[in-house]
CSV table of C-alpha atoms in Angstrom, one decimal:
chain,number,residue,atom,x,y,z
A,1,UNK,CA,-39.0,1.7,-77.2
A,2,UNK,CA,-42.4,3.2,-77.7
A,3,UNK,CA,-45.8,1.9,-76.9
A,4,UNK,CA,-47.5,0.1,-79.8
A,5,UNK,CA,-50.3,-2.2,-80.6
A,6,UNK,CA,-48.1,-5.4,-80.3
A,7,UNK,CA,-47.0,-5.0,-76.8
A,8,UNK,CA,-50.0,-5.9,-74.7
A,9,UNK,CA,-49.5,-9.7,-74.7
A,10,UNK,CA,-46.4,-11.7,-74.3
A,11,UNK,CA,-47.9,-14.1,-76.8
A,12,UNK,CA,-48.2,-11.5,-79.6
A,13,UNK,CA,-45.3,-11.1,-82.1
A,14,UNK,CA,-44.6,-7.7,-83.6
A,15,UNK,CA,-44.3,-7.5,-87.4
A,16,UNK,CA,-40.5,-7.1,-86.9
A,17,UNK,CA,-40.4,-10.4,-85.1
A,18,UNK,CA,-40.0,-9.1,-81.6
A,19,UNK,CA,-41.8,-9.9,-78.3
A,20,UNK,CA,-42.2,-6.6,-76.7
A,21,UNK,CA,-43.3,-7.9,-73.3
A,22,UNK,CA,-40.0,-9.7,-73.0
A,23,UNK,CA,-38.0,-6.7,-74.0
A,24,UNK,CA,-39.9,-4.6,-71.5
A,25,UNK,CA,-39.0,-7.2,-68.9
A,26,UNK,CA,-35.3,-6.7,-69.8
A,27,UNK,CA,-35.9,-3.0,-69.3
A,28,UNK,CA,-36.9,-3.8,-65.7
A,29,UNK,CA,-33.5,-5.3,-65.2
A,30,UNK,CA,-31.8,-2.2,-66.5
A,31,UNK,CA,-33.8,-0.1,-64.0
A,32,UNK,CA,-32.6,-2.1,-61.0
A,33,UNK,CA,-29.6,-1.2,-59.0
A,34,UNK,CA,-26.3,-2.5,-60.3
A,35,UNK,CA,-24.9,-6.0,-59.8
A,36,UNK,CA,-21.6,-7.2,-61.1
A,37,UNK,CA,-19.7,-10.4,-61.2
A,38,UNK,CA,-16.2,-11.4,-62.2
A,39,UNK,CA,-14.2,-14.6,-62.1
A,40,UNK,CA,-10.8,-16.0,-62.1
A,41,UNK,CA,-9.8,-19.6,-62.6
A,42,UNK,CA,-10.5,-20.5,-59.0
A,43,UNK,CA,-12.8,-17.8,-57.6
A,44,UNK,CA,-15.9,-15.8,-58.5
A,45,UNK,CA,-16.8,-12.5,-56.8
A,46,UNK,CA,-20.3,-11.0,-56.9
A,47,UNK,CA,-20.9,-7.4,-55.8
A,48,UNK,CA,-23.9,-5.2,-55.8
A,49,UNK,CA,-25.0,-1.7,-54.8
A,50,UNK,CA,-27.7,-1.6,-52.1
A,51,UNK,CA,-29.8,1.5,-52.4
A,52,UNK,CA,-32.5,1.9,-49.8
A,53,UNK,CA,-35.7,3.7,-50.8
A,54,UNK,CA,-35.3,6.2,-47.9
A,55,UNK,CA,-33.1,6.6,-44.9
A,56,UNK,CA,-35.7,5.0,-42.8
A,57,UNK,CA,-35.9,1.7,-44.6
A,58,UNK,CA,-33.5,-1.2,-44.8
A,59,UNK,CA,-31.7,-2.3,-47.9
A,60,UNK,CA,-33.0,-5.0,-50.2
A,61,UNK,CA,-31.1,-8.2,-50.3
A,62,UNK,CA,-29.8,-8.8,-53.8
A,63,UNK,CA,-27.2,-11.5,-53.2
A,64,UNK,CA,-28.4,-15.0,-52.2
A,65,UNK,CA,-26.6,-18.1,-51.3
A,66,UNK,CA,-28.0,-21.0,-53.3
A,67,UNK,CA,-25.7,-23.7,-52.1
A,68,UNK,CA,-22.2,-24.0,-50.7
A,69,UNK,CA,-20.8,-23.8,-54.3
A,70,UNK,CA,-23.4,-21.5,-55.9
A,71,UNK,CA,-24.5,-17.9,-55.3
A,72,UNK,CA,-26.6,-15.4,-57.2
A,73,UNK,CA,-26.8,-11.7,-57.5
A,74,UNK,CA,-30.0,-10.1,-59.0
A,75,UNK,CA,-31.0,-6.9,-60.6
A,76,UNK,CA,-34.6,-5.8,-61.3
A,77,UNK,CA,-37.7,-6.9,-59.5
A,78,UNK,CA,-36.2,-8.3,-56.4
A,79,UNK,CA,-39.4,-10.2,-55.5
A,80,UNK,CA,-39.1,-12.2,-58.7
A,81,UNK,CA,-35.4,-12.7,-57.8
A,82,UNK,CA,-36.3,-14.1,-54.4
A,83,UNK,CA,-38.7,-16.6,-55.8
A,84,UNK,CA,-36.1,-17.7,-58.4
A,85,UNK,CA,-33.5,-18.1,-55.7
A,86,UNK,CA,-35.9,-20.3,-53.7
A,87,UNK,CA,-36.3,-22.4,-56.8
A,88,UNK,CA,-32.6,-22.7,-57.3
A,89,UNK,CA,-32.0,-23.7,-53.7
A,90,UNK,CA,-34.7,-26.3,-54.0
A,91,UNK,CA,-33.1,-27.7,-57.1
A,92,UNK,CA,-29.7,-27.9,-55.5
A,93,UNK,CA,-31.1,-29.6,-52.4
A,94,UNK,CA,-33.0,-32.2,-54.5
A,95,UNK,CA,-30.0,-32.9,-56.7
A,96,UNK,CA,-27.8,-33.3,-53.6
A,97,UNK,CA,-30.3,-35.6,-52.0
A,98,UNK,CA,-30.5,-37.9,-55.0
A,99,UNK,CA,-26.9,-37.9,-56.2
A,100,UNK,CA,-25.1,-36.9,-53.0
A,101,UNK,CA,-23.0,-34.5,-55.0
A,102,UNK,CA,-23.2,-30.8,-55.8
A,103,UNK,CA,-25.4,-29.7,-58.7
A,104,UNK,CA,-23.2,-28.6,-61.7
A,105,UNK,CA,-23.7,-24.8,-62.3
A,106,UNK,CA,-24.3,-25.3,-66.0
A,107,UNK,CA,-27.2,-27.6,-65.3
A,108,UNK,CA,-28.8,-25.1,-62.9
A,109,UNK,CA,-28.6,-22.2,-65.3
A,110,UNK,CA,-30.2,-24.3,-68.1
A,111,UNK,CA,-33.1,-25.2,-65.8
A,112,UNK,CA,-33.4,-21.5,-64.8
A,113,UNK,CA,-33.4,-20.5,-68.4
A,114,UNK,CA,-36.1,-23.0,-69.4
A,115,UNK,CA,-38.2,-21.8,-66.5
A,116,UNK,CA,-37.9,-18.3,-67.8
A,117,UNK,CA,-38.7,-19.3,-71.3
A,118,UNK,CA,-42.0,-20.8,-70.2
A,119,UNK,CA,-43.1,-17.4,-69.1
A,120,UNK,CA,-42.5,-16.0,-72.6
A,121,UNK,CA,-44.9,-18.5,-74.2
A,122,UNK,CA,-48.0,-18.5,-71.9
A,123,UNK,CA,-50.8,-16.0,-72.2
A,124,UNK,CA,-51.6,-16.1,-68.5
A,125,UNK,CA,-48.0,-15.5,-67.4
A,126,UNK,CA,-45.5,-12.7,-67.6
A,127,UNK,CA,-41.8,-12.9,-67.9
A,128,UNK,CA,-39.7,-12.7,-64.7
A,129,UNK,CA,-38.5,-9.1,-64.4
A,130,UNK,CA,-35.1,-9.9,-63.0
A,131,UNK,CA,-31.6,-10.6,-64.3
A,132,UNK,CA,-29.5,-13.1,-62.4
A,133,UNK,CA,-25.7,-13.3,-62.2
A,134,UNK,CA,-25.1,-16.9,-61.2
A,135,UNK,CA,-21.7,-17.6,-59.7
A,136,UNK,CA,-20.7,-21.2,-59.1
A,137,UNK,CA,-17.9,-23.7,-58.8
A,138,UNK,CA,-18.1,-27.2,-60.0
A,139,UNK,CA,-15.8,-29.9,-61.3
A,140,UNK,CA,-15.2,-28.1,-64.6
A,141,UNK,CA,-14.0,-24.9,-62.8
A,142,UNK,CA,-15.3,-21.5,-61.8
A,143,UNK,CA,-18.3,-20.1,-63.8
A,144,UNK,CA,-20.2,-16.9,-64.0
A,145,UNK,CA,-23.5,-16.9,-66.0
A,146,UNK,CA,-26.1,-14.2,-66.7
A,147,UNK,CA,-29.7,-15.3,-67.0
A,148,UNK,CA,-32.1,-13.0,-68.8
A,149,UNK,CA,-35.9,-12.7,-68.5
A,150,UNK,CA,-35.9,-13.8,-72.2
A,151,UNK,CA,-34.8,-17.3,-71.2
A,152,UNK,CA,-31.3,-16.7,-72.7
A,153,UNK,CA,-28.2,-17.3,-70.7
A,154,UNK,CA,-24.5,-16.6,-71.4
A,155,UNK,CA,-21.3,-17.3,-69.7
A,156,UNK,CA,-19.0,-14.4,-68.8
A,157,UNK,CA,-15.6,-13.7,-67.5
A,158,UNK,CA,-17.0,-10.6,-66.0
A,159,UNK,CA,-20.3,-8.8,-66.4
A,160,UNK,CA,-22.5,-6.0,-64.9
A,161,UNK,CA,-26.2,-5.5,-65.0
A,162,UNK,CA,-28.6,-2.8,-63.8
A,163,UNK,CA,-28.6,0.9,-64.0
A,164,UNK,CA,-25.3,2.6,-64.7
A,165,UNK,CA,-23.8,-0.9,-65.3
A,166,UNK,CA,-22.1,0.5,-68.4
A,167,UNK,CA,-19.6,2.3,-66.3
A,168,UNK,CA,-18.7,-1.0,-64.5
A,169,UNK,CA,-18.6,-2.9,-67.8
A,170,UNK,CA,-16.2,-0.4,-69.3
A,171,UNK,CA,-13.9,-0.8,-66.3
A,172,UNK,CA,-14.2,-4.6,-66.5
A,173,UNK,CA,-13.5,-4.6,-70.3
A,174,UNK,CA,-10.2,-2.9,-69.6
A,175,UNK,CA,-9.2,-5.3,-66.9
A,176,UNK,CA,-10.8,-8.7,-67.7
A,177,UNK,CA,-7.8,-10.2,-69.5
A,178,UNK,CA,-6.0,-10.4,-66.2
A,179,UNK,CA,-8.8,-11.9,-64.2
A,180,UNK,CA,-8.1,-15.6,-65.0
A,181,UNK,CA,-4.9,-15.5,-63.1
A,182,UNK,CA,-6.0,-13.0,-60.4
A,183,UNK,CA,-5.8,-13.9,-56.8
A,184,UNK,CA,-9.0,-13.9,-54.7
A,185,UNK,CA,-8.1,-10.6,-53.0
A,186,UNK,CA,-7.3,-8.8,-56.3
A,187,UNK,CA,-10.6,-10.0,-57.7
A,188,UNK,CA,-12.5,-8.5,-54.7
A,189,UNK,CA,-10.5,-5.3,-55.2
A,190,UNK,CA,-11.5,-5.1,-58.9
A,191,UNK,CA,-15.1,-5.8,-57.9
A,192,UNK,CA,-15.1,-2.9,-55.5
A,193,UNK,CA,-13.5,-0.6,-58.1
A,194,UNK,CA,-16.1,-1.6,-60.6
A,195,UNK,CA,-18.8,-0.8,-58.1
A,196,UNK,CA,-17.2,2.5,-57.5
A,197,UNK,CA,-17.4,3.3,-61.2
A,198,UNK,CA,-21.2,3.0,-61.1
A,199,UNK,CA,-21.6,5.3,-58.2
A,200,UNK,CA,-20.6,8.3,-60.2
A,201,UNK,CA,-18.6,10.2,-57.6
A,202,UNK,CA,-20.7,9.1,-54.7
A,203,UNK,CA,-18.6,7.8,-51.8
A,204,UNK,CA,-18.1,4.1,-51.7
A,205,UNK,CA,-18.7,2.7,-48.2
A,206,UNK,CA,-19.6,-0.8,-47.1
A,207,UNK,CA,-23.1,0.6,-46.3
A,208,UNK,CA,-23.8,1.0,-50.0
A,209,UNK,CA,-22.5,-2.2,-51.3
A,210,UNK,CA,-22.5,-6.0,-50.7
A,211,UNK,CA,-19.7,-8.4,-51.7
A,212,UNK,CA,-19.8,-12.1,-51.9
A,213,UNK,CA,-17.1,-14.7,-52.8
A,214,UNK,CA,-17.1,-18.4,-53.8
A,215,UNK,CA,-14.0,-20.3,-54.8
A,216,UNK,CA,-11.9,-23.4,-54.4
A,217,UNK,CA,-11.8,-24.2,-50.7
A,218,UNK,CA,-14.2,-21.3,-49.9
A,219,UNK,CA,-17.9,-21.9,-49.7
A,220,UNK,CA,-20.2,-19.2,-50.9
A,221,UNK,CA,-20.3,-16.5,-48.3
A,222,UNK,CA,-21.3,-12.8,-48.1
A,223,UNK,CA,-18.5,-10.7,-46.7
A,224,UNK,CA,-19.6,-8.8,-43.6
A,225,UNK,CA,-19.7,-5.0,-43.6
A,226,UNK,CA,-16.5,-4.6,-41.5
A,227,UNK,CA,-14.4,-6.7,-43.8
A,228,UNK,CA,-15.7,-4.8,-46.8
A,229,UNK,CA,-15.0,-1.4,-45.2
A,230,UNK,CA,-11.5,-2.6,-44.3
A,231,UNK,CA,-10.9,-3.6,-47.9
A,232,UNK,CA,-12.3,-0.3,-49.2
A,233,UNK,CA,-9.9,1.6,-46.9
A,234,UNK,CA,-7.0,-0.6,-47.8
A,235,UNK,CA,-7.5,-0.1,-51.5
A,236,UNK,CA,-8.2,3.5,-50.9
A,237,UNK,CA,-11.2,3.4,-53.2
A,238,UNK,CA,-13.6,5.5,-51.1
A,239,UNK,CA,-14.2,7.7,-54.2
A,240,UNK,CA,-12.5,10.7,-52.9
A,241,UNK,CA,-9.8,10.4,-55.5
A,242,UNK,CA,-10.4,11.5,-59.1
A,243,UNK,CA,-12.2,8.9,-61.2
A,244,UNK,CA,-9.8,6.7,-63.2
A,245,UNK,CA,-10.9,8.0,-66.6
A,246,UNK,CA,-12.7,11.3,-67.2
A,247,UNK,CA,-14.4,9.6,-70.2
A,248,UNK,CA,-16.2,7.4,-67.7
A,249,UNK,CA,-18.3,10.4,-66.7
A,250,UNK,CA,-19.5,10.8,-70.3
A,251,UNK,CA,-20.5,7.2,-70.7
A,252,UNK,CA,-22.2,7.1,-67.4
A,253,UNK,CA,-24.2,10.1,-68.4
A,254,UNK,CA,-25.3,8.3,-71.5
A,255,UNK,CA,-27.0,5.6,-69.4
A,256,UNK,CA,-29.5,8.1,-68.2
A,257,UNK,CA,-31.2,8.2,-71.7
A,258,UNK,CA,-34.1,6.1,-72.6
A,259,UNK,CA,-32.1,4.6,-75.6
A,260,UNK,CA,-30.8,1.2,-74.9
A,261,UNK,CA,-27.3,2.0,-73.6
A,262,UNK,CA,-26.3,-1.6,-73.1
A,263,UNK,CA,-26.2,-2.4,-76.8
A,264,UNK,CA,-23.3,-0.1,-77.4
A,265,UNK,CA,-21.2,-3.1,-78.2
A,266,UNK,CA,-23.5,-4.2,-81.0
A,267,UNK,CA,-24.5,-0.6,-81.5
A,268,UNK,CA,-24.5,-0.4,-85.3
A,269,UNK,CA,-28.0,-1.9,-86.1
A,270,UNK,CA,-30.6,0.0,-84.1
A,271,UNK,CA,-33.3,-2.4,-85.3
A,272,UNK,CA,-31.5,-5.5,-83.9
A,273,UNK,CA,-33.6,-7.1,-81.2
A,274,UNK,CA,-32.0,-6.3,-77.9
A,275,UNK,CA,-32.7,-9.9,-76.9
A,276,UNK,CA,-29.7,-10.9,-78.9
A,277,UNK,CA,-27.2,-9.7,-76.3
B,1,UNK,CA,-59.6,-69.4,-47.7
B,2,UNK,CA,-57.0,-68.1,-45.1
B,3,UNK,CA,-55.4,-64.9,-46.1
B,4,UNK,CA,-52.2,-65.0,-48.2
B,5,UNK,CA,-49.3,-63.4,-46.7
B,6,UNK,CA,-46.3,-61.7,-48.3
B,7,UNK,CA,-43.2,-63.9,-48.6
B,8,UNK,CA,-40.9,-60.9,-48.1
B,9,UNK,CA,-40.7,-58.0,-45.7
B,10,UNK,CA,-39.8,-54.4,-46.6
B,11,UNK,CA,-37.9,-54.2,-43.3
B,12,UNK,CA,-34.9,-55.8,-41.8
B,13,UNK,CA,-33.3,-55.2,-38.4
B,14,UNK,CA,-29.6,-54.4,-38.5
B,15,UNK,CA,-29.3,-54.4,-34.7
B,16,UNK,CA,-27.1,-52.2,-32.6
B,17,UNK,CA,-27.6,-50.0,-29.6
B,18,UNK,CA,-27.7,-46.2,-29.1
B,19,UNK,CA,-27.3,-44.2,-25.8
B,20,UNK,CA,-27.4,-40.6,-25.0
B,21,UNK,CA,-26.9,-38.7,-21.7
B,22,UNK,CA,-27.5,-35.0,-21.0
B,23,UNK,CA,-25.3,-33.0,-18.7
B,24,UNK,CA,-25.6,-29.5,-17.3
B,25,UNK,CA,-23.4,-28.1,-20.1
B,26,UNK,CA,-22.6,-31.1,-22.3
B,27,UNK,CA,-24.2,-34.0,-24.0
B,28,UNK,CA,-22.9,-37.5,-24.8
B,29,UNK,CA,-24.2,-39.5,-27.7
B,30,UNK,CA,-23.0,-43.0,-28.3
B,31,UNK,CA,-23.7,-46.0,-30.6
B,32,UNK,CA,-21.9,-49.2,-31.3
B,33,UNK,CA,-20.6,-49.8,-34.8
B,34,UNK,CA,-21.8,-53.3,-35.5
B,35,UNK,CA,-24.2,-53.8,-38.4
B,36,UNK,CA,-25.8,-57.2,-38.6
B,37,UNK,CA,-28.6,-59.1,-40.3
B,38,UNK,CA,-30.0,-62.3,-38.8
B,39,UNK,CA,-27.1,-64.0,-37.1
B,40,UNK,CA,-24.5,-62.6,-39.4
B,41,UNK,CA,-22.4,-59.5,-39.2
B,42,UNK,CA,-22.4,-57.2,-42.2
B,43,UNK,CA,-19.7,-54.9,-41.0
B,44,UNK,CA,-17.9,-54.0,-37.7
B,45,UNK,CA,-17.3,-50.4,-38.6
B,46,UNK,CA,-20.7,-48.7,-39.4
B,47,UNK,CA,-21.5,-45.3,-37.8
B,48,UNK,CA,-25.1,-44.9,-36.6
B,49,UNK,CA,-24.6,-41.3,-35.5
B,50,UNK,CA,-25.4,-38.4,-37.8
B,51,UNK,CA,-24.8,-34.7,-37.3
B,52,UNK,CA,-28.0,-33.0,-38.2
B,53,UNK,CA,-27.0,-29.5,-37.0
B,54,UNK,CA,-24.2,-27.8,-35.2
B,55,UNK,CA,-25.7,-28.8,-31.9
B,56,UNK,CA,-27.9,-31.8,-32.8
B,57,UNK,CA,-26.7,-35.3,-33.2
B,58,UNK,CA,-29.0,-38.3,-33.9
B,59,UNK,CA,-28.1,-41.9,-33.1
B,60,UNK,CA,-30.5,-44.5,-34.7
B,61,UNK,CA,-30.7,-48.2,-34.5
B,62,UNK,CA,-33.1,-50.4,-36.4
B,63,UNK,CA,-33.2,-50.8,-40.2
B,64,UNK,CA,-30.2,-48.8,-41.5
B,65,UNK,CA,-31.6,-48.2,-45.0
B,66,UNK,CA,-34.6,-46.4,-43.3
B,67,UNK,CA,-32.1,-44.7,-41.0
B,68,UNK,CA,-30.1,-43.4,-43.9
B,69,UNK,CA,-33.2,-42.1,-45.7
B,70,UNK,CA,-34.3,-40.4,-42.5
B,71,UNK,CA,-30.9,-38.8,-42.0
B,72,UNK,CA,-31.0,-37.5,-45.6
B,73,UNK,CA,-34.5,-36.0,-45.3
B,74,UNK,CA,-33.6,-34.3,-42.1
B,75,UNK,CA,-30.4,-32.9,-43.5
B,76,UNK,CA,-32.2,-31.5,-46.5
B,77,UNK,CA,-34.9,-29.9,-44.3
B,78,UNK,CA,-32.1,-28.4,-42.2
B,79,UNK,CA,-30.6,-26.8,-45.3
B,80,UNK,CA,-33.9,-25.3,-46.2
B,81,UNK,CA,-34.2,-23.9,-42.7
B,82,UNK,CA,-30.8,-22.4,-42.9
B,83,UNK,CA,-31.6,-20.7,-46.2
B,84,UNK,CA,-34.8,-19.2,-44.8
B,85,UNK,CA,-33.7,-18.2,-41.3
B,86,UNK,CA,-30.0,-17.7,-41.8
B,87,UNK,CA,-29.1,-19.7,-38.7
B,88,UNK,CA,-28.8,-23.3,-37.5
B,89,UNK,CA,-31.8,-25.2,-36.1
B,90,UNK,CA,-31.8,-25.5,-32.3
B,91,UNK,CA,-31.9,-29.0,-30.8
B,92,UNK,CA,-35.5,-28.7,-29.5
B,93,UNK,CA,-36.6,-27.5,-33.0
B,94,UNK,CA,-34.9,-30.4,-34.6
B,95,UNK,CA,-36.5,-32.7,-32.1
B,96,UNK,CA,-40.0,-31.5,-33.2
B,97,UNK,CA,-39.0,-31.8,-36.9
B,98,UNK,CA,-37.9,-35.4,-36.3
B,99,UNK,CA,-41.1,-36.2,-34.7
B,100,UNK,CA,-43.2,-34.7,-37.5
B,101,UNK,CA,-41.0,-36.5,-40.1
B,102,UNK,CA,-41.6,-39.8,-38.4
B,103,UNK,CA,-45.3,-39.4,-38.0
B,104,UNK,CA,-45.6,-38.3,-41.7
B,105,UNK,CA,-44.9,-42.0,-42.4
B,106,UNK,CA,-47.3,-43.3,-39.8
B,107,UNK,CA,-48.7,-45.9,-42.1
B,108,UNK,CA,-45.4,-47.2,-43.5
B,109,UNK,CA,-43.0,-46.2,-40.8
B,110,UNK,CA,-39.3,-45.6,-40.8
B,111,UNK,CA,-38.0,-48.6,-38.9
B,112,UNK,CA,-35.7,-46.4,-36.9
B,113,UNK,CA,-35.3,-46.2,-33.1
B,114,UNK,CA,-33.8,-42.8,-32.5
B,115,UNK,CA,-32.1,-40.9,-29.8
B,116,UNK,CA,-31.5,-37.2,-30.5
B,117,UNK,CA,-28.8,-35.5,-28.4
B,118,UNK,CA,-27.5,-31.9,-28.3
B,119,UNK,CA,-27.3,-28.6,-26.5
B,120,UNK,CA,-30.4,-26.4,-26.2
B,121,UNK,CA,-30.4,-22.7,-26.7
B,122,UNK,CA,-29.2,-22.2,-23.1
B,123,UNK,CA,-26.2,-24.5,-23.6
B,124,UNK,CA,-27.7,-27.2,-21.4
B,125,UNK,CA,-27.5,-30.8,-22.6
B,126,UNK,CA,-30.7,-32.2,-23.9
B,127,UNK,CA,-31.7,-35.7,-25.0
B,128,UNK,CA,-34.9,-36.7,-26.8
B,129,UNK,CA,-36.0,-40.2,-27.2
B,130,UNK,CA,-38.4,-41.5,-29.9
B,131,UNK,CA,-40.4,-44.5,-31.0
B,132,UNK,CA,-40.7,-45.5,-34.6
B,133,UNK,CA,-43.7,-43.2,-35.4
B,134,UNK,CA,-42.5,-40.0,-33.7
B,135,UNK,CA,-43.8,-40.1,-30.2
B,136,UNK,CA,-41.1,-38.2,-28.2
B,137,UNK,CA,-40.1,-36.9,-24.9
B,138,UNK,CA,-37.2,-34.8,-23.5
B,139,UNK,CA,-35.3,-36.9,-20.9
B,140,UNK,CA,-32.0,-36.8,-19.1
B,141,UNK,CA,-30.8,-40.0,-20.6
B,142,UNK,CA,-32.0,-42.8,-22.9
B,143,UNK,CA,-31.0,-46.0,-24.7
B,144,UNK,CA,-32.6,-47.5,-27.9
B,145,UNK,CA,-31.9,-50.6,-29.9
B,146,UNK,CA,-31.2,-54.2,-29.2
B,147,UNK,CA,-29.2,-53.6,-26.0
B,148,UNK,CA,-31.6,-51.0,-24.6
B,149,UNK,CA,-33.3,-53.4,-22.3
B,150,UNK,CA,-29.9,-54.2,-20.8
B,151,UNK,CA,-28.7,-50.7,-20.5
B,152,UNK,CA,-31.8,-48.7,-19.4
B,153,UNK,CA,-32.2,-50.4,-15.9
B,154,UNK,CA,-28.5,-49.8,-15.3
B,155,UNK,CA,-28.8,-46.1,-16.2
B,156,UNK,CA,-32.0,-45.8,-14.0
B,157,UNK,CA,-29.9,-47.1,-11.1
B,158,UNK,CA,-27.1,-44.7,-11.8
B,159,UNK,CA,-28.9,-41.6,-12.9
B,160,UNK,CA,-32.5,-41.6,-12.1
B,161,UNK,CA,-33.5,-38.8,-9.6
B,162,UNK,CA,-35.0,-40.1,-6.4
B,163,UNK,CA,-38.4,-38.6,-7.0
B,164,UNK,CA,-39.6,-37.9,-10.6
B,165,UNK,CA,-42.5,-36.0,-9.1
B,166,UNK,CA,-40.2,-33.3,-7.7
B,167,UNK,CA,-37.9,-32.8,-10.6
B,168,UNK,CA,-39.5,-32.1,-14.0
B,169,UNK,CA,-38.0,-34.0,-16.9
B,170,UNK,CA,-36.2,-31.1,-18.4
B,171,UNK,CA,-34.2,-30.5,-15.3
B,172,UNK,CA,-33.2,-34.1,-15.0
B,173,UNK,CA,-29.8,-33.5,-16.5
B,174,UNK,CA,-27.3,-35.6,-14.7
B,175,UNK,CA,-25.2,-34.1,-12.0
B,176,UNK,CA,-22.2,-36.1,-13.4
B,177,UNK,CA,-19.2,-34.5,-14.9
B,178,UNK,CA,-18.4,-34.9,-18.5
B,179,UNK,CA,-15.6,-37.5,-17.9
B,180,UNK,CA,-17.8,-39.4,-15.5
B,181,UNK,CA,-20.6,-39.6,-18.1
B,182,UNK,CA,-18.3,-40.8,-20.8
B,183,UNK,CA,-17.0,-43.5,-18.5
B,184,UNK,CA,-20.5,-44.5,-17.6
B,185,UNK,CA,-21.4,-44.8,-21.3
B,186,UNK,CA,-18.3,-47.0,-21.9
B,187,UNK,CA,-19.4,-49.2,-19.0
B,188,UNK,CA,-22.9,-49.5,-20.4
B,189,UNK,CA,-21.6,-50.7,-23.8
B,190,UNK,CA,-19.1,-53.1,-22.3
B,191,UNK,CA,-21.9,-54.7,-20.2
B,192,UNK,CA,-24.4,-54.8,-23.1
B,193,UNK,CA,-21.8,-56.3,-25.4
B,194,UNK,CA,-21.5,-59.3,-23.0
B,195,UNK,CA,-25.1,-60.4,-23.3
B,196,UNK,CA,-26.5,-58.9,-26.5
B,197,UNK,CA,-25.2,-60.6,-29.6
B,198,UNK,CA,-26.0,-57.7,-31.8
B,199,UNK,CA,-23.9,-55.2,-29.9
B,200,UNK,CA,-20.2,-55.1,-30.0
B,201,UNK,CA,-17.1,-54.5,-32.1
B,202,UNK,CA,-16.6,-50.8,-31.1
B,203,UNK,CA,-18.5,-47.9,-29.7
B,204,UNK,CA,-18.4,-44.4,-31.2
B,205,UNK,CA,-18.9,-41.6,-28.6
B,206,UNK,CA,-19.7,-38.0,-29.5
B,207,UNK,CA,-19.3,-35.4,-26.8
B,208,UNK,CA,-20.9,-32.1,-27.4
B,209,UNK,CA,-20.1,-29.0,-25.2
B,210,UNK,CA,-19.6,-25.3,-25.4
B,211,UNK,CA,-16.1,-25.8,-26.8
B,212,UNK,CA,-17.3,-27.9,-29.7
B,213,UNK,CA,-17.5,-31.5,-30.6
B,214,UNK,CA,-15.2,-34.4,-29.6
B,215,UNK,CA,-15.2,-37.9,-30.9
B,216,UNK,CA,-13.9,-41.0,-29.1
B,217,UNK,CA,-13.8,-44.6,-30.0
B,218,UNK,CA,-13.5,-47.6,-27.7
B,219,UNK,CA,-13.0,-51.2,-28.7
B,220,UNK,CA,-15.6,-53.7,-27.6
B,221,UNK,CA,-15.7,-57.5,-27.7
B,222,UNK,CA,-16.0,-58.7,-31.3
B,223,UNK,CA,-17.7,-62.1,-30.6
């Protein structure tokens, strides 16, 4: 993506029919540290990598509880993510107050998407620079959604966003067919493995990542550091073993380029607007 | 021309009595379960007690529709607090919130007479008593509702410290043990039931202490 004369305003179309400001917002998501989500029939696991700016500072919180049955992991501008989490919490509380029942996840993501769309059609606003992985349980089952700054949203069996997320996506693509019937613990294990893939050889410890679970009979909760470290040790995924696939290293290397790495799936047409993912 | 008056009232009184007693390491919150309107009984099994937080229980008599709305507002506000602070509200904090919520509707009040009971941050029992518009005070014991005028003098006789000038209100936790306090509450309700037509059927008692929450029910006269 290069600088051009159509990218100053979100309300200016390019001749090719693209809104560059929105695409730049999606770039912000790709620059954030990784967040992944995966789901089975009864549980959803969210995990993210917590990189602190320096040894002196604390980690940024990237996973938020929205309600007992909904949680969200973010990648990109965490400040925008915090504001959107507050909005989601408020919507859940208001719905619960009026209807005395939990807000269906599908409804929440639509509201979120509509909110994001507004920012793509006002000259005095800018798109939110954060991607959200919304994990929730409602009467129709377990759901995992991805909300884009563009105002689009998609449902996924498993997904990863942020920098070096391609490595995690490759791992998930190999394993996702088994997720529906997975047990909760296997799902957490797969989440940790996927996180490990994105660390590119760096040691996986509970200091670097956060894991959260929501499922049938289990309210949304963030696992504490000790539990996560125990799981990492149990599954022996501290990263001291050889990576599962040598080819992962190549693909992870590709993510460092400026070219949109996340469109590898729809790779063929370079001109295709990335918002179509 | 004399002023016209409305031929309906937004309020109704559903009767009932609430009591709370604070101990050194426990708190007892109790309310009868009769809901009435006029001289009729609507139901014999209605709970007037609501858990607002892990260590805060509110018992309210008065107009139950307003009580329900008040409980919902406070529960929602507590959820917001938990999201923002990652912990439960303390009982004194909830007490202030209840007061502010009531005063917010100073010019169209919640017709609710509340007693808030729980454990403070030190684990000591605390009881807060309110009027309909949020005036409140921390006390060692309190009664509200239709039977309050019958129960309060009895509690004063049993619990009131000899000189209120020596002991400040927040130290006026009763020296009674937990079992003694629960028995006292049962006695209060049994007596109030005799003379107050709006109190009876059964009493729901919540006992809050360091080990958690316990619930007891005791049958009362149903006439």
